[in-house]
Short mmCIF file of C-alpha atoms and ligand atoms in Angstrom, two decimals:
data_model
loop_
_atom_site.label_atom_id
_atom_site.label_comp_id
_atom_site.label_asym_id
_atom_site.label_seq_id
_atom_site.Cartn_x
_atom_site.Cartn_y
_atom_site.Cartn_z
CA VAL Q 1 -7.67 -21.60 17.38
CA LYS Q 2 -10.26 -20.95 14.72
CA ILE Q 3 -9.25 -18.49 12.01
CA ALA Q 4 -11.92 -16.91 9.79
CA ILE Q 5 -11.23 -15.39 6.39
CA ILE Q 6 -13.94 -12.88 5.59
CA LYS Q 7 -15.17 -11.78 2.19
CA GLU Q 8 -14.20 -8.19 1.41
CA THR Q 9 -17.11 -5.80 0.97
CA THR Q 10 -15.34 -2.54 0.06
CA ALA Q 11 -16.26 -1.49 -3.49
CA GLY Q 12 -13.57 -2.49 -5.99
CA GLU Q 13 -11.67 -4.69 -3.53
CA LYS Q 14 -10.76 -8.01 -5.17
CA ARG Q 15 -8.08 -9.20 -2.74
CA VAL Q 16 -8.55 -11.84 -0.07
CA ALA Q 17 -6.59 -11.94 3.19
CA MET Q 18 -5.55 -15.60 2.95
CA ILE Q 19 -4.83 -17.80 -0.06
CA PRO Q 20 -5.08 -21.62 -0.08
CA VAL Q 21 -1.38 -22.57 0.11
CA VAL Q 22 -0.71 -20.20 2.97
CA ALA Q 23 -3.90 -21.31 4.77
CA GLN Q 24 -2.48 -24.82 4.79
CA LYS Q 25 0.70 -23.54 6.40
CA LEU Q 26 -1.42 -21.92 9.11
CA GLU Q 27 -3.12 -25.25 9.71
CA LYS Q 28 0.28 -26.79 10.28
CA LEU Q 29 0.68 -24.28 13.14
CA GLY Q 30 -2.38 -25.87 14.74
CA ALA Q 31 -5.09 -23.51 13.48
CA SER Q 32 -8.36 -24.52 11.85
CA ILE Q 33 -9.42 -22.27 9.00
CA VAL Q 34 -12.93 -21.27 7.99
CA LEU Q 35 -13.47 -19.35 4.77
CA GLU Q 36 -16.49 -17.19 4.13
CA ALA Q 37 -18.06 -18.59 0.96
CA GLY Q 38 -16.73 -16.82 -2.13
CA ALA Q 39 -14.11 -14.80 -0.23
CA GLY Q 40 -11.26 -15.64 -2.61
CA ALA Q 41 -13.20 -15.80 -5.88
CA ALA Q 42 -12.36 -12.31 -7.15
CA ALA Q 43 -8.67 -12.96 -6.47
CA THR Q 44 -8.77 -16.15 -8.61
CA PHE Q 45 -9.14 -18.49 -5.60
CA PRO Q 46 -12.57 -20.15 -5.80
CA ASP Q 47 -13.94 -22.02 -2.78
CA THR Q 48 -12.82 -25.28 -4.38
CA ALA Q 49 -9.18 -24.13 -4.26
CA TYR Q 50 -9.44 -24.09 -0.46
CA SER Q 51 -9.76 -27.88 -0.51
CA LYS Q 52 -8.76 -28.50 3.09
CA GLU Q 53 -10.60 -25.57 4.68
CA THR Q 54 -14.19 -25.33 5.86
CA ILE Q 55 -16.46 -23.06 3.81
CA GLU Q 56 -19.12 -21.09 5.70
CA ALA Q 57 -21.86 -19.12 3.97
CA ASP Q 58 -23.32 -17.65 7.17
CA GLN Q 59 -21.15 -14.68 8.05
CA THR Q 60 -22.70 -14.18 11.48
CA LYS Q 61 -21.87 -17.75 12.47
CA LEU Q 62 -18.37 -17.41 10.98
CA LEU Q 63 -17.69 -14.27 13.04
CA ALA Q 64 -19.23 -15.59 16.26
CA ASP Q 65 -17.04 -18.71 16.21
CA ALA Q 66 -13.72 -17.17 15.18
CA ASP Q 67 -10.78 -16.56 17.50
CA ILE Q 68 -8.94 -14.70 14.75
CA VAL Q 69 -10.54 -12.82 11.84
CA LEU Q 70 -8.45 -11.96 8.77
CA ALA Q 71 -9.35 -9.13 6.39
CA VAL Q 72 -7.74 -6.79 3.88
CA GLN Q 73 -9.79 -3.58 4.12
CA PRO Q 74 -10.90 -2.10 7.44
CA PRO Q 75 -14.05 -4.08 8.27
CA SER Q 76 -17.38 -2.38 9.00
CA VAL Q 77 -18.46 -1.58 12.55
CA ASP Q 78 -21.24 -4.11 12.07
CA ILE Q 79 -18.76 -6.91 11.36
CA VAL Q 80 -16.73 -6.05 14.47
CA LYS Q 81 -19.86 -6.07 16.63
CA ARG Q 82 -20.56 -9.65 15.58
CA MET Q 83 -17.06 -10.83 16.56
CA LYS Q 84 -16.43 -12.71 19.78
CA PRO Q 85 -15.18 -10.44 22.62
CA GLY Q 86 -11.48 -11.11 23.10
CA ALA Q 87 -11.02 -12.27 19.50
CA VAL Q 88 -8.17 -11.02 17.29
CA LEU Q 89 -8.60 -8.97 14.10
CA VAL Q 90 -5.76 -8.81 11.58
CA SER Q 91 -6.43 -6.24 8.85
CA PHE Q 92 -5.51 -2.85 7.45
CA ILE Q 93 -7.32 -0.40 9.75
CA TYR Q 94 -6.07 3.14 8.91
CA ALA Q 95 -7.13 4.22 12.38
CA ARG Q 96 -6.92 7.98 11.85
CA MET Q 97 -9.45 7.80 9.04
CA ASN Q 98 -11.71 5.23 10.78
CA THR Q 99 -12.16 6.49 14.32
CA ASP Q 100 -15.64 4.94 14.75
CA LEU Q 101 -14.20 1.58 13.87
CA VAL Q 102 -11.36 1.99 16.37
CA ARG Q 103 -13.83 2.87 19.16
CA THR Q 104 -15.91 -0.21 18.29
CA LEU Q 105 -12.80 -2.42 18.34
CA ARG Q 106 -11.96 -1.02 21.77
CA ASP Q 107 -15.48 -1.43 23.15
CA SER Q 108 -15.85 -4.95 21.72
CA LYS Q 109 -12.58 -5.92 23.45
CA ILE Q 110 -11.01 -7.00 20.17
CA THR Q 111 -7.23 -7.40 19.97
CA THR Q 112 -6.41 -5.57 16.74
CA PHE Q 113 -3.23 -6.04 14.75
CA ALA Q 114 -3.26 -3.20 12.22
CA MET Q 115 -1.22 -4.29 9.21
CA GLU Q 116 -0.23 -0.73 8.28
CA MET Q 117 1.38 -0.39 11.71
CA ILE Q 118 3.94 -3.20 11.28
CA PRO Q 119 7.20 -1.49 12.33
CA ARG Q 120 9.57 -0.78 9.45
CA ILE Q 121 12.54 -2.57 10.95
CA SER Q 122 14.57 -5.35 9.30
CA ARG Q 123 13.14 -8.08 11.50
CA ALA Q 124 9.58 -7.20 10.43
CA GLN Q 125 10.22 -6.95 6.69
CA ALA Q 126 8.52 -10.27 5.97
CA MET Q 127 5.35 -8.95 7.63
CA ASP Q 128 5.43 -5.53 5.98
CA ALA Q 129 2.18 -5.42 4.06
CA LEU Q 130 2.52 -1.75 3.11
CA SER Q 131 5.71 -2.62 1.24
CA SER Q 132 4.41 -5.80 -0.40
CA GLN Q 133 1.33 -4.03 -1.71
CA ALA Q 134 3.24 -0.88 -2.72
CA ALA Q 135 5.71 -2.94 -4.74
CA LEU Q 136 2.90 -4.40 -6.84
CA ALA Q 137 1.11 -1.07 -7.20
CA GLY Q 138 4.36 0.55 -8.32
CA TYR Q 139 4.92 -2.14 -10.93
CA TYR Q 140 1.43 -1.61 -12.28
CA ALA Q 141 1.42 2.21 -12.50
CA PRO Q 142 3.51 2.55 -15.72
CA LEU Q 143 1.43 -0.15 -17.40
CA LEU Q 144 -1.71 1.79 -16.55
CA ALA Q 145 -0.15 5.02 -17.79
CA SER Q 146 1.03 3.40 -21.01
CA VAL Q 147 -2.47 2.47 -22.18
CA HIS Q 148 -3.44 6.15 -22.02
CA MET Q 149 -0.48 7.18 -24.18
CA GLN Q 150 -0.54 7.39 -27.94
CA LYS Q 151 3.15 6.53 -28.00
CA ILE Q 152 5.21 3.45 -27.28
CA LEU Q 153 7.80 3.32 -24.53
CA PRO Q 154 10.88 1.78 -26.21
CA MET Q 155 12.87 3.06 -29.12
CA MET Q 156 11.74 1.26 -32.28
CA THR Q 157 13.43 1.07 -35.64
CA THR Q 158 11.01 0.69 -38.54
CA ALA Q 159 11.34 0.76 -42.35
CA VAL Q 160 10.08 4.33 -42.32
CA GLY Q 161 12.41 5.54 -39.64
CA SER Q 162 13.01 5.27 -35.93
CA LEU Q 163 10.67 6.12 -33.07
CA ARG Q 164 12.27 7.67 -30.04
CA ALA Q 165 12.01 6.08 -26.61
CA ALA Q 166 9.50 7.77 -24.32
CA ARG Q 167 10.68 9.75 -21.30
CA VAL Q 168 9.38 8.65 -17.92
CA LEU Q 169 9.73 10.61 -14.68
CA VAL Q 170 8.93 8.93 -11.36
CA MET Q 171 8.53 11.30 -8.41
CA GLY Q 172 8.85 9.73 -4.96
CA LEU Q 173 11.21 6.75 -4.85
CA GLY Q 174 9.94 4.64 -1.98
CA VAL Q 175 8.93 1.05 -2.49
CA ALA Q 176 6.30 1.87 -5.15
CA GLY Q 177 8.36 4.47 -6.99
CA LEU Q 178 11.38 2.20 -7.41
CA GLN Q 179 9.20 -0.57 -8.83
CA ALA Q 180 7.59 1.95 -11.19
CA LEU Q 181 11.02 3.03 -12.41
CA ALA Q 182 12.12 -0.59 -12.85
CA THR Q 183 9.01 -1.41 -14.90
CA ALA Q 184 9.36 1.65 -17.13
CA HIS Q 185 13.03 0.85 -17.65
CA ARG Q 186 12.25 -2.75 -18.62
CA LEU Q 187 9.73 -1.44 -21.15
CA GLY Q 188 12.50 0.56 -22.79
CA ALA Q 189 11.70 4.08 -21.66
CA VAL Q 190 14.36 6.65 -20.79
CA CYS Q 191 13.81 6.97 -17.04
CA GLU Q 192 14.39 9.62 -14.42
CA GLY Q 193 13.63 9.43 -10.73
CA TYR Q 194 13.24 12.12 -8.11
CA ASP Q 195 12.93 12.04 -4.33
CA VAL Q 196 13.75 14.36 -1.46
CA ARG Q 197 15.83 11.64 0.21
CA PRO Q 198 19.33 11.74 -1.39
CA GLU Q 199 19.98 8.04 -0.71
CA THR Q 200 17.41 7.24 -3.38
CA LYS Q 201 19.90 8.42 -6.05
CA GLU Q 202 21.81 5.17 -5.89
CA GLU Q 203 18.58 3.14 -5.77
CA ALA Q 204 17.25 4.88 -8.89
CA GLU Q 205 20.52 4.26 -10.71
CA SER Q 206 20.43 0.59 -9.72
CA VAL Q 207 17.20 0.14 -11.72
CA GLY Q 208 18.62 1.91 -14.78
CA ALA Q 209 17.31 5.43 -14.18
CA LYS Q 210 18.94 8.84 -13.82
CA PHE Q 211 18.41 10.83 -10.65
CA VAL Q 212 17.09 14.39 -10.76
CA ASP Q 213 19.31 16.30 -8.38
CA THR Q 214 17.69 19.43 -6.94
CA GLY Q 215 20.32 20.07 -4.28
CA VAL Q 216 17.83 19.77 -1.38
CA ASP Q 217 18.29 17.13 1.34
CA ALA Q 218 15.08 16.30 3.21
CA ARG Q 219 16.01 13.26 5.22
CA GLY Q 220 13.68 12.78 8.19
CA THR Q 221 13.55 10.11 10.86
CA GLY Q 222 12.94 6.37 10.51
CA GLY Q 223 13.77 6.19 6.82
CA TYR Q 224 11.00 8.65 5.94
CA ALA Q 225 11.12 12.15 4.51
CA ARG Q 226 10.46 15.37 6.44
CA GLU Q 227 8.39 18.28 5.15
CA LEU Q 228 10.27 20.93 3.15
CA THR Q 229 10.62 24.65 4.01
CA ASP Q 230 9.25 27.27 1.59
CA ASP Q 231 12.73 28.19 0.28
CA GLU Q 232 13.55 24.56 -0.36
CA LYS Q 233 10.23 24.10 -2.14
CA ALA Q 234 10.95 27.00 -4.55
CA LYS Q 235 14.40 25.67 -5.39
CA VAL Q 236 13.09 22.20 -6.03
CA ARG Q 237 10.22 23.52 -8.11
CA SER Q 238 12.38 25.35 -10.63
CA VAL Q 239 14.52 22.27 -11.30
CA LEU Q 240 11.56 19.93 -11.45
CA THR Q 241 9.55 22.12 -13.82
CA GLN Q 242 12.09 21.47 -16.57
CA HIS Q 243 12.01 17.72 -16.08
CA ILE Q 244 8.21 17.67 -15.90
CA ALA Q 245 8.04 19.53 -19.22
CA GLN Q 246 10.19 16.89 -20.95
CA ALA Q 247 8.28 13.83 -19.73
CA ASP Q 248 5.85 11.71 -21.74
CA MET Q 249 4.80 9.84 -18.60
CA ILE Q 250 4.98 10.84 -14.94
CA ILE Q 251 4.26 8.56 -12.01
CA THR Q 252 3.94 10.34 -8.65
CA THR Q 253 4.18 8.33 -5.42
CA ALA Q 254 5.32 10.86 -2.83
CA SER Q 255 4.01 10.58 0.67
CA VAL Q 256 4.86 11.79 4.17
CA PRO Q 257 3.52 9.55 6.98
CA GLY Q 258 0.40 10.88 8.69
CA LYS Q 259 0.17 13.88 6.35
CA ARG Q 260 -1.76 14.70 3.21
CA ALA Q 261 0.18 13.75 0.05
CA PRO Q 262 2.74 16.49 -0.82
CA ARG Q 263 1.92 18.53 -3.91
CA LEU Q 264 4.59 17.83 -6.56
CA ILE Q 265 2.94 19.14 -9.72
CA ASP Q 266 0.81 22.29 -9.84
CA ALA Q 267 -1.59 23.51 -12.54
CA GLU Q 268 1.06 25.66 -14.23
CA GLN Q 269 3.51 22.78 -14.48
CA LEU Q 270 0.73 20.55 -15.78
CA ALA Q 271 -0.11 23.13 -18.47
CA GLY Q 272 3.57 23.17 -19.49
CA MET Q 273 3.68 19.43 -20.19
CA LYS Q 274 3.86 17.84 -23.63
CA GLU Q 275 0.72 17.27 -25.66
CA GLY Q 276 -0.44 13.69 -25.06
CA SER Q 277 1.53 13.15 -21.89
CA VAL Q 278 0.11 11.07 -19.02
CA VAL Q 279 0.38 11.45 -15.25
CA VAL Q 280 -0.57 8.62 -12.90
CA ASP Q 281 -0.96 10.08 -9.42
CA MET Q 282 -0.48 7.30 -6.89
CA GLY Q 283 -1.13 9.82 -4.13
CA ALA Q 284 -4.73 10.17 -5.38
CA GLU Q 285 -6.32 8.47 -2.38
CA ASN Q 286 -4.44 10.71 0.01
CA GLY Q 287 -5.19 14.15 -1.49
CA GLY Q 288 -3.08 13.80 -4.64
CA ASN Q 289 0.51 14.71 -5.59
CA CYS Q 290 -0.81 16.58 -8.62
CA GLU Q 291 -3.19 19.53 -8.76
CA GLY Q 292 -6.52 18.51 -10.28
CA THR Q 293 -6.31 14.79 -9.56
CA GLN Q 294 -9.72 13.17 -9.19
CA PRO Q 295 -9.47 10.04 -7.04
CA GLY Q 296 -10.87 7.08 -8.94
CA ASP Q 297 -11.16 9.02 -12.17
CA ILE Q 298 -9.28 9.96 -15.35
CA VAL Q 299 -9.39 13.62 -16.38
CA LYS Q 300 -7.94 15.54 -19.30
CA ILE Q 301 -6.32 18.79 -18.15
CA GLY Q 302 -4.81 20.81 -20.98
CA PRO Q 303 -2.25 18.59 -22.74
CA VAL Q 304 -2.29 15.93 -20.02
CA THR Q 305 -4.33 12.83 -19.22
CA LEU Q 306 -4.34 12.71 -15.42
CA VAL Q 307 -5.11 9.34 -13.86
CA GLY Q 308 -6.02 9.13 -10.16
CA PRO Q 309 -6.12 5.41 -9.38
CA ILE Q 310 -7.69 3.97 -6.25
CA ASN Q 311 -6.46 0.66 -4.85
CA LEU Q 312 -3.92 -0.41 -7.48
CA PRO Q 313 -2.96 -3.57 -5.51
CA SER Q 314 -6.49 -4.85 -6.15
CA CYS Q 315 -5.75 -4.75 -9.92
CA LEU Q 316 -3.19 -7.49 -9.23
CA ALA Q 317 -5.43 -9.24 -6.72
CA GLN Q 318 -3.98 -12.73 -7.16
CA GLN Q 319 -0.41 -11.90 -6.23
CA ALA Q 320 -1.33 -9.00 -3.94
CA SER Q 321 -3.37 -11.55 -1.93
CA GLU Q 322 -0.48 -14.00 -2.04
CA LEU Q 323 1.99 -11.51 -0.58
CA TYR Q 324 -0.52 -10.15 1.94
CA ALA Q 325 -1.37 -13.68 3.10
CA LYS Q 326 2.34 -14.39 3.59
CA ASN Q 327 2.74 -11.13 5.54
CA ILE Q 328 -0.12 -12.23 7.80
CA PHE Q 329 1.28 -15.74 8.16
CA ASN Q 330 4.64 -14.36 9.28
CA LEU Q 331 2.88 -12.22 11.88
CA LEU Q 332 0.65 -15.04 13.14
CA GLU Q 333 3.65 -17.32 13.39
CA GLN Q 334 4.86 -14.95 16.14
CA VAL Q 335 1.62 -15.10 18.14
CA LEU Q 336 0.55 -18.76 17.72
CA LYS Q 337 2.30 -21.16 20.07
CA GLU Q 338 1.26 -24.84 19.74
CA GLY Q 339 -2.09 -23.87 18.29
CA GLU Q 340 -2.79 -21.36 21.09
CA LEU Q 341 -2.91 -17.58 20.83
CA LYS Q 342 -0.06 -16.21 22.92
CA PRO Q 343 0.97 -12.74 21.75
CA ASP Q 344 3.99 -11.30 23.52
CA PHE Q 345 2.98 -7.67 23.90
CA THR Q 346 6.48 -6.73 25.02
CA ASP Q 347 7.90 -7.73 21.62
CA ASP Q 348 8.60 -4.60 19.52
CA VAL Q 349 6.84 -5.89 16.42
CA ILE Q 350 3.72 -7.09 18.26
CA LYS Q 351 3.62 -3.99 20.42
CA GLY Q 352 4.03 -1.67 17.43
CA THR Q 353 1.31 -3.45 15.44
CA THR Q 354 -1.27 -3.67 18.25
CA LEU Q 355 -3.96 -1.01 18.00
CA THR Q 356 -6.49 -2.22 20.59
CA HIS Q 357 -6.37 -4.88 23.30
CA ASP Q 358 -8.65 -5.77 26.20
CA GLY Q 359 -10.83 -2.65 25.97
CA VAL Q 360 -7.94 -0.20 25.51
CA ILE Q 361 -6.51 1.66 22.52
CA THR Q 362 -2.92 0.65 23.11
CA ASN Q 363 -1.30 2.97 20.55
CA ASP Q 364 -0.76 6.34 22.27
CA ALA Q 365 -0.85 8.51 19.15
CA ILE Q 366 -4.08 6.93 17.92
CA ARG Q 367 -5.70 7.06 21.37
CA GLN Q 368 -5.17 10.83 21.40
CA VAL Q 369 -6.85 11.18 18.01
CA VAL Q 370 -9.75 8.88 18.81
CA GLU Q 371 -10.58 9.57 22.48
P1 LIG O 401 6.23 6.36 1.32
O1 LIG O 401 5.15 5.70 0.55
O2 LIG O 401 5.94 6.84 2.69
O3 LIG O 401 6.77 7.60 0.47
C1 LIG O 401 7.18 7.44 -0.86
C2 LIG O 401 8.34 8.32 -1.15
O4 LIG O 401 7.93 9.69 -1.22
C3 LIG O 401 9.47 8.28 -0.13
O5 LIG O 401 10.63 7.77 -0.74
C4 LIG O 401 9.63 9.74 0.29
O6 LIG O 401 10.97 10.07 0.52
C5 LIG O 401 9.06 10.44 -0.90
N1 LIG O 401 8.68 11.85 -0.70
C6 LIG O 401 8.09 12.43 0.38
N2 LIG O 401 7.92 13.75 0.17
C7 LIG O 401 8.39 14.01 -1.08
C8 LIG O 401 8.48 15.18 -1.85
N3 LIG O 401 8.04 16.35 -1.42
N4 LIG O 401 9.04 15.06 -3.06
C9 LIG O 401 9.48 13.87 -3.53
N5 LIG O 401 9.41 12.74 -2.85
C10 LIG O 401 8.88 12.80 -1.62
O7 LIG O 401 7.52 5.47 1.35
P2 LIG O 401 7.68 3.90 1.46
O8 LIG O 401 7.71 3.32 0.12
O9 LIG O 401 6.67 3.39 2.39
O10 LIG O 401 9.15 3.77 2.09
C11 LIG O 401 9.93 4.85 2.50
C12 LIG O 401 11.30 4.37 2.92
O11 LIG O 401 11.23 3.44 3.99
C13 LIG O 401 12.10 3.67 1.83
O12 LIG O 401 13.42 4.08 1.90
C14 LIG O 401 12.04 2.25 2.18
O13 LIG O 401 13.16 1.51 1.73
C15 LIG O 401 12.02 2.33 3.67
N6 LIG O 401 11.42 1.11 4.20
C16 LIG O 401 12.11 0.36 5.11
C17 LIG O 401 11.54 -0.82 5.58
C18 LIG O 401 12.25 -1.68 6.58
O14 LIG O 401 13.38 -1.42 6.93
N7 LIG O 401 11.60 -2.73 7.05
C19 LIG O 401 10.31 -1.22 5.15
C20 LIG O 401 9.64 -0.42 4.21
C21 LIG O 401 10.21 0.74 3.76
#
């Protein structure tokens, strides 16, 4: 099979779907790899790093010849239309937000493996691109916040007296939130974590943070959280308001699958924060965890600098690409048999990840949204 690595075109996207060392592992599975010229450059992998792969400057030719196309961001409709009917696309798709794209994938008879749909079961962990990218984004968030602070994070003893350690609150302790807590802790801050899932208490403590206990249990299904009732929300709010008011830095990462980001900090709570404090809202792209967040922008609201980052994994493009490429390799390893494409659509992981196949939207929930 011929595998094409396309150059990302989404503004601000520096990642590439396949890095040189992993491409060579794919070749050992019997694939031949073609790289769109310059595809890895922004992620620190120039064409010359792909020494064993073919470089192709003509994207139309690249797409027309490829049996499998690898991408990071959902590709444009135009790119899909130039793919070979029956070819495979492996990429983030975010189907609910890109319904035109999904219809084009269906009509072009593309087999689509949507990387955000990898089932969150133990066997699929090595393919879980949402987790690999969230871990890096979570690491980066406190660093980003720290450059907007006029304070340091650790305690420091100087000849003129001691500086106190900063207080960091991380709200939402999934993959990203736990990495954010771990980073802030390593930088010497006094850390607190909060989540609606009580099992995160132990996880927060394991990275050196205290857990904010609100007395509300919001465990949902499949390791995710459920939405809270109004009474529960009020109870949580009163406890959280105190912790928000004490923080020098807050990182918010809360999300509920398929829903807009839950609101964790409102305007009143923001106004009650310390002068010079910083909030990094990792829910910015999905409606924001904090009132007033501007996606892709930094705004000053009262005492607070509110940062609404877009695509944090791209800020760490080299290693984000490395982990994403490995996630893709582990998936392709399941569908490539002796150099031939042979997906087993009865396998739970393949079935769960498949969005379109042979002219059909195979995921029921997405088909209802799109058709
Ligand atoms: P996510 O990005 O969907 O959500 C982030 C966090 O926000 C979650 O911890 C959630 O509980 C929390 N949250 C939701 N509503 C909230 C609210 N109102 N207030 C505070 N916090 C709120 O989560 P994620 O990082 O993708 O992972 C969620 C869970 O799934 C984790 O426990 C993770 O370990 C688990 N997981 C399992 C696997 C696997 O088994 N293969 C893979 C990935 C993740």
